[in-house]
Coordinates of C-alpha atoms in Angstrom, one line a residue:
Chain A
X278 CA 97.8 53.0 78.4
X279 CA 100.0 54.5 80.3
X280 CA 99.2 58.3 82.6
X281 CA 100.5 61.0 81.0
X282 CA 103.7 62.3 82.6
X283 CA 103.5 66.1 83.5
X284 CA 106.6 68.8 85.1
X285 CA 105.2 71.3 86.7
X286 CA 107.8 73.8 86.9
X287 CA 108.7 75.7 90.4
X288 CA 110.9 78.9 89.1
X289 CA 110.2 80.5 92.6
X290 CA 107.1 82.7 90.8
X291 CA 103.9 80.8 91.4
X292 CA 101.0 78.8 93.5
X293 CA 102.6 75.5 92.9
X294 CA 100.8 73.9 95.8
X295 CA 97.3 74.8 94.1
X296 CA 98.3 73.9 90.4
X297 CA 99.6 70.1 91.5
X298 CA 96.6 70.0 94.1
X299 CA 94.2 70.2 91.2
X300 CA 96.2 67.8 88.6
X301 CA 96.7 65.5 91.1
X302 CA 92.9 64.5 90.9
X303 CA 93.0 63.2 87.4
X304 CA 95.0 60.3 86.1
X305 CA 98.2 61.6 85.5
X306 CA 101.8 61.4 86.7
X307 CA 103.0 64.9 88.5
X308 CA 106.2 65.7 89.5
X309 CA 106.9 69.6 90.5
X310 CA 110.5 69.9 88.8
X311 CA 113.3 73.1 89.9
X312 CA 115.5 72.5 87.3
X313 CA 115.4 71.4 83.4
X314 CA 117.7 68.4 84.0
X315 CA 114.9 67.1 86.7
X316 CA 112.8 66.6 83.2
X317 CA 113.1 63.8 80.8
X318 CA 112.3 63.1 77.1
X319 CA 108.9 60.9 78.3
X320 CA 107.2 64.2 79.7
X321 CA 104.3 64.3 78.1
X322 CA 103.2 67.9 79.2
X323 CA 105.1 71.0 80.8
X324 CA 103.2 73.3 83.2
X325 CA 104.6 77.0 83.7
X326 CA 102.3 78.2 86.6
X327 CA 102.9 82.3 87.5
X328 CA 101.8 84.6 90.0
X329 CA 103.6 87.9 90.0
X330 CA 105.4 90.7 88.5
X331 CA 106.7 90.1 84.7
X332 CA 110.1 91.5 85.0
X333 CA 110.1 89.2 88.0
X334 CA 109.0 86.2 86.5
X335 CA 111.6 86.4 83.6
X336 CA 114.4 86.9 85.7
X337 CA 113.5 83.9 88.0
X338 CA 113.2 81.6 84.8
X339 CA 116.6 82.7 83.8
X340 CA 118.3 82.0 87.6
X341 CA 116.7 78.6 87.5
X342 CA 118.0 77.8 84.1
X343 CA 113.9 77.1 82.8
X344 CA 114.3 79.9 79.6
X345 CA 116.7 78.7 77.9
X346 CA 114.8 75.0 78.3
X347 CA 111.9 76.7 77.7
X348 CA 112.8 78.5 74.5
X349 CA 114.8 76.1 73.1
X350 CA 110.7 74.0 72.5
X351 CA 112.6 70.6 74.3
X352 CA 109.3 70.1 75.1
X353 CA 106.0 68.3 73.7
X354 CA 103.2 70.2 75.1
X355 CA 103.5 73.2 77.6
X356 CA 100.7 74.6 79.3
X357 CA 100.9 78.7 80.7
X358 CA 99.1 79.7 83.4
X359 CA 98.4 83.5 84.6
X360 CA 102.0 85.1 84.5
X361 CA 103.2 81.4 83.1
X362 CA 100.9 82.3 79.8
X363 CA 102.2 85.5 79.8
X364 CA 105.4 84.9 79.8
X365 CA 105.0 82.6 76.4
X366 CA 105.0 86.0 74.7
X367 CA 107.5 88.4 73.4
X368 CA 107.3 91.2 76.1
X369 CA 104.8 93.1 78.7
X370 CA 104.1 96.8 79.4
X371 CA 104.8 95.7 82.8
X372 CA 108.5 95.4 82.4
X373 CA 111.7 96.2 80.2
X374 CA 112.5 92.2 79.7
X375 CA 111.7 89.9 77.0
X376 CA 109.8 86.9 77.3
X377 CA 110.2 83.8 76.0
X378 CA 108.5 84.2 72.3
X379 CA 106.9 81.2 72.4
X380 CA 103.9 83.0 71.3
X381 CA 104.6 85.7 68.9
X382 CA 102.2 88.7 70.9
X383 CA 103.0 90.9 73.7
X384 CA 100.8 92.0 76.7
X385 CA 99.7 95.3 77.2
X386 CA 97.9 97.0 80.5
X387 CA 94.3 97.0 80.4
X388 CA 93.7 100.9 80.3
X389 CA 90.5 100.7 78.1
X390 CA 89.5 97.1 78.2
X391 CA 87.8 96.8 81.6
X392 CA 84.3 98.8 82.4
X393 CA 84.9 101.9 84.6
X394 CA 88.3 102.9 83.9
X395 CA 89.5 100.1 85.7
X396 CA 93.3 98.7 85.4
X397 CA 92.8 95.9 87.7
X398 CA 90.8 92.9 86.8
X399 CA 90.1 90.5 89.6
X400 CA 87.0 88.1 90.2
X401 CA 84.8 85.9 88.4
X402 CA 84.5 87.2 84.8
X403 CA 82.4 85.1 81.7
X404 CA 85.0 83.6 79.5
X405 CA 83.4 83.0 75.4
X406 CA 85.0 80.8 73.4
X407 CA 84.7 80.1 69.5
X408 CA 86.4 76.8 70.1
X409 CA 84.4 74.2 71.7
X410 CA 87.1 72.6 73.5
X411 CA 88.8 72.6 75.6
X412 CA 87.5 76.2 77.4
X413 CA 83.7 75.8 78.1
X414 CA 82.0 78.9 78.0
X415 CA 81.4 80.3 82.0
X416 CA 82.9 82.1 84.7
X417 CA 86.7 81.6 85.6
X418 CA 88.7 83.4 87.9
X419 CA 90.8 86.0 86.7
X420 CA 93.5 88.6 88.7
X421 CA 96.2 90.5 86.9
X422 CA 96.8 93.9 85.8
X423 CA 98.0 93.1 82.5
X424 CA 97.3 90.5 79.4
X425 CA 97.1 89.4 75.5
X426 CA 94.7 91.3 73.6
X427 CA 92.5 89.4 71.0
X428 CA 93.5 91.9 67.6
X429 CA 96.8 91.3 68.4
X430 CA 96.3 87.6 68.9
X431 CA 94.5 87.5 65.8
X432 CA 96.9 89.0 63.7
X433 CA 99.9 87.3 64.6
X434 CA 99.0 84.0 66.3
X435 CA 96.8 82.8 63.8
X436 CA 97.5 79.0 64.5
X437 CA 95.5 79.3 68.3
X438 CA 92.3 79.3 69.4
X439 CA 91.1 81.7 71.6
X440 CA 88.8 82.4 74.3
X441 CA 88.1 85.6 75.3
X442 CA 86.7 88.1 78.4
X443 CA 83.3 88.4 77.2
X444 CA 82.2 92.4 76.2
X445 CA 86.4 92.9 76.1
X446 CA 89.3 92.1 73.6
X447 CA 91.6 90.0 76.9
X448 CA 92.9 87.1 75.8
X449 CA 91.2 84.6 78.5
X450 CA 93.0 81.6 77.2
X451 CA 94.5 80.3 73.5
X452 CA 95.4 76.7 72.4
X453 CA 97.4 75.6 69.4
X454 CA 98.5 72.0 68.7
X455 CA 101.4 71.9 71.5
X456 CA 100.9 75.2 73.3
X457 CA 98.0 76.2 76.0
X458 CA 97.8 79.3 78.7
X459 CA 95.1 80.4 80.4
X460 CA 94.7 84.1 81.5
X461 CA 92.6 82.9 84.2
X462 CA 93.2 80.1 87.1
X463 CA 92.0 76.9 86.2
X464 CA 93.3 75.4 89.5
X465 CA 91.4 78.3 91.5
X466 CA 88.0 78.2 89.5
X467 CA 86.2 75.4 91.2
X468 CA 84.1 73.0 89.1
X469 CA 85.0 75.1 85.9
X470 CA 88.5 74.4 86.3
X471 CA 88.5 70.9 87.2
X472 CA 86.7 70.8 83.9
X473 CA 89.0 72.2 82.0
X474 CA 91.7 70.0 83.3
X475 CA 89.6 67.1 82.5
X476 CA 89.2 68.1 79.0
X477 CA 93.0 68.3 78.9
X478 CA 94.2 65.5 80.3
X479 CA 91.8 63.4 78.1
X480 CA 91.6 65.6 74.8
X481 CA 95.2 67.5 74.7
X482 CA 97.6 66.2 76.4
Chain B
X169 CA 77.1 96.5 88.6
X170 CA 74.6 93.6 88.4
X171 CA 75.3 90.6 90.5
X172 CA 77.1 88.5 88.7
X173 CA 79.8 90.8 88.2
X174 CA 80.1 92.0 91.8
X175 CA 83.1 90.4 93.7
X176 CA 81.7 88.9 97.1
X177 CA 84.5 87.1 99.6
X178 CA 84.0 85.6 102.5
X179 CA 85.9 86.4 105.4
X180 CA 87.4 84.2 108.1
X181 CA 89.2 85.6 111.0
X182 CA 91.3 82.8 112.7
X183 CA 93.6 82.8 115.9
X184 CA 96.4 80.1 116.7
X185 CA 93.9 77.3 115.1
X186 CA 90.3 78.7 115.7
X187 CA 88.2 80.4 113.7
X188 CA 87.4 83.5 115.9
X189 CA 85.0 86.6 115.1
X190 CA 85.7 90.0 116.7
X191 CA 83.6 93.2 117.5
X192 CA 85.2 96.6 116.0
X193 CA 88.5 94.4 116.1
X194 CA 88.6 93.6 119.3
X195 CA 87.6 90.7 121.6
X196 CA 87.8 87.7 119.3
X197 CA 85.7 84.9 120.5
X198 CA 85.6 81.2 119.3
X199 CA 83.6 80.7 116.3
X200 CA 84.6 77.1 115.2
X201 CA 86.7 75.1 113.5
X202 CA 88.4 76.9 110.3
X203 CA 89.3 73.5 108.3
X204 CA 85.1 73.0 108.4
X205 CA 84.3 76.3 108.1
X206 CA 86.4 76.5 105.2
X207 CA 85.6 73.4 104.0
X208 CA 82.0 74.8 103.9
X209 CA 81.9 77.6 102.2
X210 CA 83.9 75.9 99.3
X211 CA 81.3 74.0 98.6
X212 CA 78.6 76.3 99.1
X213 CA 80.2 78.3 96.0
X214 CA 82.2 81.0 98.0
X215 CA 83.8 83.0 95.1
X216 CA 86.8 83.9 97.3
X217 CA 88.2 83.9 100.6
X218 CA 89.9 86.5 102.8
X219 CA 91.6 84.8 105.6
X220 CA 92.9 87.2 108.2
X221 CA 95.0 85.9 111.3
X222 CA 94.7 88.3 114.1
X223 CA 96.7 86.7 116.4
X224 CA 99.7 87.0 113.5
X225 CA 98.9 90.5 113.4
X226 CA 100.4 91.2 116.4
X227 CA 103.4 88.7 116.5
X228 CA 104.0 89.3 112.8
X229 CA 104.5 85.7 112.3
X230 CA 102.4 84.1 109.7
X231 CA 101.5 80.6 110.4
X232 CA 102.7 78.7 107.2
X233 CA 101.7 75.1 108.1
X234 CA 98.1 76.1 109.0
X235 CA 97.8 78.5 106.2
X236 CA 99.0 75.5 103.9
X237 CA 96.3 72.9 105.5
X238 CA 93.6 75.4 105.2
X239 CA 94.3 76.3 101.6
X240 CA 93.7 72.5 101.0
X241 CA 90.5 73.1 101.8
X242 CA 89.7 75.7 99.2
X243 CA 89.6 75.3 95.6
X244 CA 88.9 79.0 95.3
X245 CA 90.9 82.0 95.6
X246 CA 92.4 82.8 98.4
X247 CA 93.7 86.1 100.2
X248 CA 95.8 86.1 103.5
X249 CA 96.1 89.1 105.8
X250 CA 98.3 89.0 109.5
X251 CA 101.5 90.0 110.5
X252 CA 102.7 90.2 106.5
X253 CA 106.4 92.3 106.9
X254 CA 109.7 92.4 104.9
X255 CA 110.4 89.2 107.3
X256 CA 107.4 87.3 105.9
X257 CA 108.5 84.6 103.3
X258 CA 106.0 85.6 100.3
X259 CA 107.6 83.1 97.9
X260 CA 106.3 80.3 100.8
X261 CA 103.0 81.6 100.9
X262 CA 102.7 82.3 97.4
X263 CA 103.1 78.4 96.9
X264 CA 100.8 77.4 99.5
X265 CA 98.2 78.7 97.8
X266 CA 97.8 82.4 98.6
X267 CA 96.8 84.3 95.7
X268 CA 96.1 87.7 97.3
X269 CA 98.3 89.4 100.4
X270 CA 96.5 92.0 102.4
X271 CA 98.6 94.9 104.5
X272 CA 97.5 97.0 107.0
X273 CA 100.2 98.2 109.4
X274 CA 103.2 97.5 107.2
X275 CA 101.8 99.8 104.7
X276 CA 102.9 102.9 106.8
X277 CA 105.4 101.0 108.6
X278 CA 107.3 99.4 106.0
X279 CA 106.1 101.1 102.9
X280 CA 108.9 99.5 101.3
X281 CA 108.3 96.2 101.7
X282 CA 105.1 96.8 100.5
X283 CA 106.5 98.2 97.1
X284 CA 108.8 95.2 97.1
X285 CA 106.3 92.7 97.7
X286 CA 104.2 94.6 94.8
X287 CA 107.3 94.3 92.4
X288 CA 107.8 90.4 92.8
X289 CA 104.0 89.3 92.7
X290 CA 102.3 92.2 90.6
X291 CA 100.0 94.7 91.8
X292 CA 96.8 92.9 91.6
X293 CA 98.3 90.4 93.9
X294 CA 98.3 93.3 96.9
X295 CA 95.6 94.6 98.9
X296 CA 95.3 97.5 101.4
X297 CA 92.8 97.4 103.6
X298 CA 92.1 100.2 105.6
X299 CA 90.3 100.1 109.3
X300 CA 88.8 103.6 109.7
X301 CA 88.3 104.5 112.8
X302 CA 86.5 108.2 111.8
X303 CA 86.2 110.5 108.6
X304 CA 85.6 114.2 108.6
X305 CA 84.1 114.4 105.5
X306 CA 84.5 118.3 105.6
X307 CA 88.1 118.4 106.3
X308 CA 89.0 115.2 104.1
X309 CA 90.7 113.4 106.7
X310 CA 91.2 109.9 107.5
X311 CA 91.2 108.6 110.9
X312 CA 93.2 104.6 110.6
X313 CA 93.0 102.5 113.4
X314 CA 96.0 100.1 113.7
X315 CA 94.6 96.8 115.6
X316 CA 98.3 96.2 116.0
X317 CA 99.2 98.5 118.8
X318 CA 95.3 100.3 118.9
X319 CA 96.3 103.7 117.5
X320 CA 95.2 105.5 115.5
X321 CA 96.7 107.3 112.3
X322 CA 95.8 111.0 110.9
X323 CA 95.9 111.1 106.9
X324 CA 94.3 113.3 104.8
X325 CA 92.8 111.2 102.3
X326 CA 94.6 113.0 99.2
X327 CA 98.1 111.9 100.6
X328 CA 96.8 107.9 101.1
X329 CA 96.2 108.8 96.9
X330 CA 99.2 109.3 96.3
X331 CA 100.8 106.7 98.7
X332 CA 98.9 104.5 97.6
X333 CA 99.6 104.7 93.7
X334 CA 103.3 105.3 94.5
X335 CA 103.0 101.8 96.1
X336 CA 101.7 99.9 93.2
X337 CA 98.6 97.7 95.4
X338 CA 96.0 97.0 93.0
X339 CA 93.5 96.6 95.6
X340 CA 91.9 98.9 98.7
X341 CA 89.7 97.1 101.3
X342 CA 87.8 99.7 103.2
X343 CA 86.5 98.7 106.8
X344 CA 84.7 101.2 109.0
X345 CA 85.7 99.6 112.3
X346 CA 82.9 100.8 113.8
X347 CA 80.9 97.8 112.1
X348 CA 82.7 95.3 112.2
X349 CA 81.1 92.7 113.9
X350 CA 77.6 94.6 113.8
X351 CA 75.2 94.9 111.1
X352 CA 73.0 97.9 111.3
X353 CA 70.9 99.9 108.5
X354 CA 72.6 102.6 108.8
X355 CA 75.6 100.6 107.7
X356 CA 75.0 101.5 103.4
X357 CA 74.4 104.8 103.9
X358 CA 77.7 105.5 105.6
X359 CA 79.8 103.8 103.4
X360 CA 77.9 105.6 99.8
X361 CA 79.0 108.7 102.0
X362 CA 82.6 107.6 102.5
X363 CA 83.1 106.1 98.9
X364 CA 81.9 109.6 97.3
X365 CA 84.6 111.2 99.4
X366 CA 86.9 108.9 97.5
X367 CA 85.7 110.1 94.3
X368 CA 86.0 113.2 94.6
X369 CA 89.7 113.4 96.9
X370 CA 91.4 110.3 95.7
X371 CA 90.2 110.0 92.0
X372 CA 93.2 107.7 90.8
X373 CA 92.2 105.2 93.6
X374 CA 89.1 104.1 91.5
X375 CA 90.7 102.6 89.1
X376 CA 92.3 99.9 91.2
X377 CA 89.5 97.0 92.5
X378 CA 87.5 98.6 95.3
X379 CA 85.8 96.5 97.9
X380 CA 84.1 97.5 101.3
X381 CA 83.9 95.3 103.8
X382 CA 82.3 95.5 108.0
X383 CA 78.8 95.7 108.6
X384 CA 77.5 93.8 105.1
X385 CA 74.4 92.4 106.9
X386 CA 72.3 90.8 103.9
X387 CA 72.2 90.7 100.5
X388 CA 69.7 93.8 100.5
X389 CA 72.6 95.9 101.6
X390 CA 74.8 94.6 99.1
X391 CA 72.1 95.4 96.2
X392 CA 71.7 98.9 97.7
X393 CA 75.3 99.8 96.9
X394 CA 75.9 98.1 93.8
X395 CA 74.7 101.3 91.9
X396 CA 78.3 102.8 92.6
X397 CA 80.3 101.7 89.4
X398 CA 83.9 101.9 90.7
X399 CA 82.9 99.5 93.4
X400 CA 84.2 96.7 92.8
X401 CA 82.4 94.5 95.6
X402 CA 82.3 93.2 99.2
X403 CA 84.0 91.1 101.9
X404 CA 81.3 89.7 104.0
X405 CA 82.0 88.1 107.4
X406 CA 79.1 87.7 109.8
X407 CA 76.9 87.6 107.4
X408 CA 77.7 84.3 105.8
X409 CA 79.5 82.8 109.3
X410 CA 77.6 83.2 112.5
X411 CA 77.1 82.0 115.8
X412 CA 74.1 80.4 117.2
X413 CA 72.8 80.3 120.3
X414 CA 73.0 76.6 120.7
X415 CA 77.3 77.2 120.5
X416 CA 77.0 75.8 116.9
X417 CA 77.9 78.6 114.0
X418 CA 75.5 78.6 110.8
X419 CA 77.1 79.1 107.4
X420 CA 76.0 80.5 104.5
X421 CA 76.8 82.0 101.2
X422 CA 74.4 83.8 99.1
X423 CA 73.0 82.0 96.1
X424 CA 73.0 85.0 94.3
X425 CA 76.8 85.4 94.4
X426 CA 77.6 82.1 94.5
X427 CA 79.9 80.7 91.6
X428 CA 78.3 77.2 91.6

C-alpha cells in the first residue's frame, strides 16, 4: 500500500516549516506546494496551515491562485489548521472578506467565551470531544483572537464532529467525511499532536 | 487561576550562537549551548518558549538560519524577540516556525510597523514586552528602559493604554529590569503592586494575555500570584536554566506546569 500523498499549501500566511516538520514523521508523501497546478489528481490530503490576520489570509489565497482551487472542492480531503480552519468558513469579525464557504459558519471574536473578560486566548487549554477519534480528549495549544462557536456549528454544520474548549462554546476542532481543521496547533502540541496526526494518517486520510 | 491553566514559558536569551543570561539586561555571559538547551526543555514538557536574541536587538538583524535550526528543536510554541523592525522579513520567520513576535523598541519607534505586523499575523501573534526600569505608583508613570541604546522612556501608563489598544498586540510582557537575572522575595510583592496599577490606569489592557516575567524564582512565587485573574502567566528564565558552579548549566522545568 502505497503513503498517502499530502500538499501542504504555502499561501505566504503560515508556519509551514512546523506543519511539514511534524508530517514528515509519519509515513506519508509531503510536498509544500505555492501554486494549484503544483497539485495533482493522486493527492490524497490538502493541508491549509494559517497564522495571521483573516483579511490577510483571504487575500493571500486569492494572489496565489489557492481560493478558487480551494472552493472549487478539486480536492479529496483538506485539512484546516488555525487561520487555515478558519478560513473554511463563510466570514470572520476580524475582517470585511469572505472566506472560502467550505464550512457553512462564520467566526466571531471571543468577547464572552474566555474567563475574565479575556479576547485573547493563548496557551494550553483542555480540548472535549464527543467524537472518539480522531481528537483525544487533553491539552492542545491554542493562540488566536477569534474562532467557530459550537451553537453555530451545531446548527448549520450538522455533518461534523466537533471538539470543543472545555467550560466554552470555541470550536477546538470539527471533522466530517472529507473536511478537518483544528482551532488549535497540532504541529505545536507535543505528544498530543503527533497523536492526532497519527490518528489521521492511519484513520482519515 | 489554578495551575493548569497558568501559561508558563521558558525563556532563552542567545547571542550570535550561545545561549547567554544577563543581569538587569546587561552583561550577558555564556550559558551554554541553545540547540541542547533547547533541545532540553522540549522534552522536559516546556509549554512554550520565548527566545530573545540580544545581540539582534541591537543590530536589528534577526538571525534566520539559527532561528530556523533552533525551531527544529522545539515541538512547542515558540516566540522570538530581537531586532524585529519594518526591515525584518516576518513572512520568513513566520515559516520557520515562530508563532509569537515580541517588540520592545520598535513599539515606540516604529509604531507602525507594529500595527502592520499585527494586521498580517493577527493580534494574538504580537507581544509587547515592557522593561521597566521604575514606576511611581502615585503619579502613574512609567519609567521603560530601552536595552537598545540604555535610555529610558517617560509614559504615563494611561497613554501606553491607549497605544497599546490602538496598536492591536494581543499580548503585554511586563519585566521589571531590576530583577532580571535576580530572584529575590521581594520579587511577588512588587509585581501584585505594579499589576494593580494596571487595573485600575489601563483597564482595557486586561483583556489582552498578561504575563510577567524577571525575578520568577520558584514555583512558590508563581503560586503566590496566581490569585490575580487577569494574569495570564509567567516567562521564567533563571529559574528553569541556570549555571553551576562546575561551568555546567542545570535545566529544569516545573512538573507542575509541565505539558507532558
Amino acid at each position: 500500500m502505497s503513503s498517502p500523498r499530502i500538499s501542504i499549501i504555502d499561501y505566504g500566511v503560515s508556519n509551514i516549516n512546523s506543519v511539514q516538520r511534524m508530517l514528515s514523521q509519519y509515513d506519508m508523501e509531503i510536498s509544500i506546494v505555492t501554486s494549484p497546478l503544483q497539485i495533482d489528481t493522486n493527492v490524497s490530503c490538502v493541508v491549509l496551515p494559517g497564522v495571521g490576520n483573516w483579511d490577510f489570509g483571504v487575500q493571500q489565497l486569492i494572489e496565489s491562485q489557492f481560493f478558487s482551487y480551494l472552493q472549487d472542492g478539486q480536492w479529496r480531503k483538506l485539512i484546516g489548521i488555525c487561520l487555515g480552519f478558519q478560513l473554511l468558513g463563510q466570514s470572520s469579525q476580524e475582517g470585511t472578506k469572505k472566506g472560502l464557504g467550505i464550512l457553512n459558519m462564520g467566526c466571531s471574536n471571543l468577547l464572552g467565551q474566555l474567563p475574565n473578560n479575556k479576547l485573547v486566548n493563548s496557551g494550553w487549554k483542555e480540548v472535549t470531544s464527543d467524537a472518539s477519534f480522531p481528537i483525544q480528549d487533553g491539552r492542545y495549544y491554542f493562540t488566536h483572537s477569534f474562532g467557530f462557536t459550537t451553537k453555530e456549528a451545531e446548527e448549520r454544520e450538522s455533518r461534523l464532529e466537533l471538539a470543543k474548549i472545555q467550560f466554552s462554546s470555541i470550536v477546538a476542532g470539527a471533522i466530517s467525511e472529507n473536511v478537518a481543521g483544528f482551532q488549535f496547533h497540532p504541529e505545536k502540541s507535543h505528544s498530543r499532536g503527533k497523536l492526532l496526526v497519527e490518528r489521521l494518517r492511519n484513520e482519515w486520510i | 487561576m489554578n495551575g493548569s491553566e497558568l501559561r508558563v514559558l521558558a525563556s532563552l536569551q542567545i547571542s550570535g550562537d550561545e545561549a547567554v543570561k544577563t543581569e538587569q539586561f546587561r552583561n550577558p555571559q555564556y550559558l551554554g549551548d541553545p540547540t541542547n538547551i533547547l533541545r532540553i526543555l522540549d522534552q522536559k514538557g516546556a509549554q512554550e518558549i520565548l527566545l530573545s536574541d540580544i545581540g539582534a536587538s541591537k543590530t536589528k538583524l534577526p538571525n534566520y538560519d539559527f532561528i530556523r535550526h533552533l525551531s527544529e528543536e522545539v515541538s512547542v510554541p515558540l516566540a522570538y524577540g530581537g531586532g524585529l523592525s519594518e526591515n525584518s522579513d516576518i513572512k520568513l520567520l513566520t515559516s520557520l516556525g515562530v508563532e509569537r513576535f515580541v517588540v520592545n523598541n520598535s513599539f515606540f519607534e516604529a509604531n507602525s510597523f507594529v500595527r502592520e505586523l499585527s494586521s498580517q499575523i493577527g493580534k494574538s501573534s504580537v507581544a509587547l514586552s515592557l522593561d521597566i526600569s521604575h514606576f511611581d505608583e502615585e503619579s502613574g508613570i512609567l519609567e521603560l528602559w530601552s536595552s537598545l541604546n540604555s535610555t529610558v522612556r517617560r509614559l504615563p501608563i494611561s497613554e501606553l493604554n491607549e497605544m497599546v489598544i490602538a496598536s492591536k498586540v494581543g499580548e503585554i510582557i511586563i519585566r521589571v529590569v531590576e530583577f532580571d537575572g535576580r530572584s529575590s522575595n521581594s520579587v511577588p510583592a512588587r509585581y501584585r503592586s505594579i499589576l494593580k496599577k494596571f487595573q485600575t490606569l489601563a483597564p482595557d489592557l486586561l483583556s489582552l494575555q498578561i504575563l510577567i516575567g524577571t525575578g520568577i524564582g520558584s514555583e512558590d512565587q508563581i503560586n503566590s500570584l496566581s490569585d490575580i485573574k487577569f494574569l495570564d502567566g509567567f516567562v521564567v528564565g533563571t529559574m528553569i536554566c541556570r549555571p553551576q558552579n562546575s561551568n555546567g548549566v542545570l535545566i529544569t522545568f516545573p512538573k507542575t506546569f509541565s505539558i507532558l
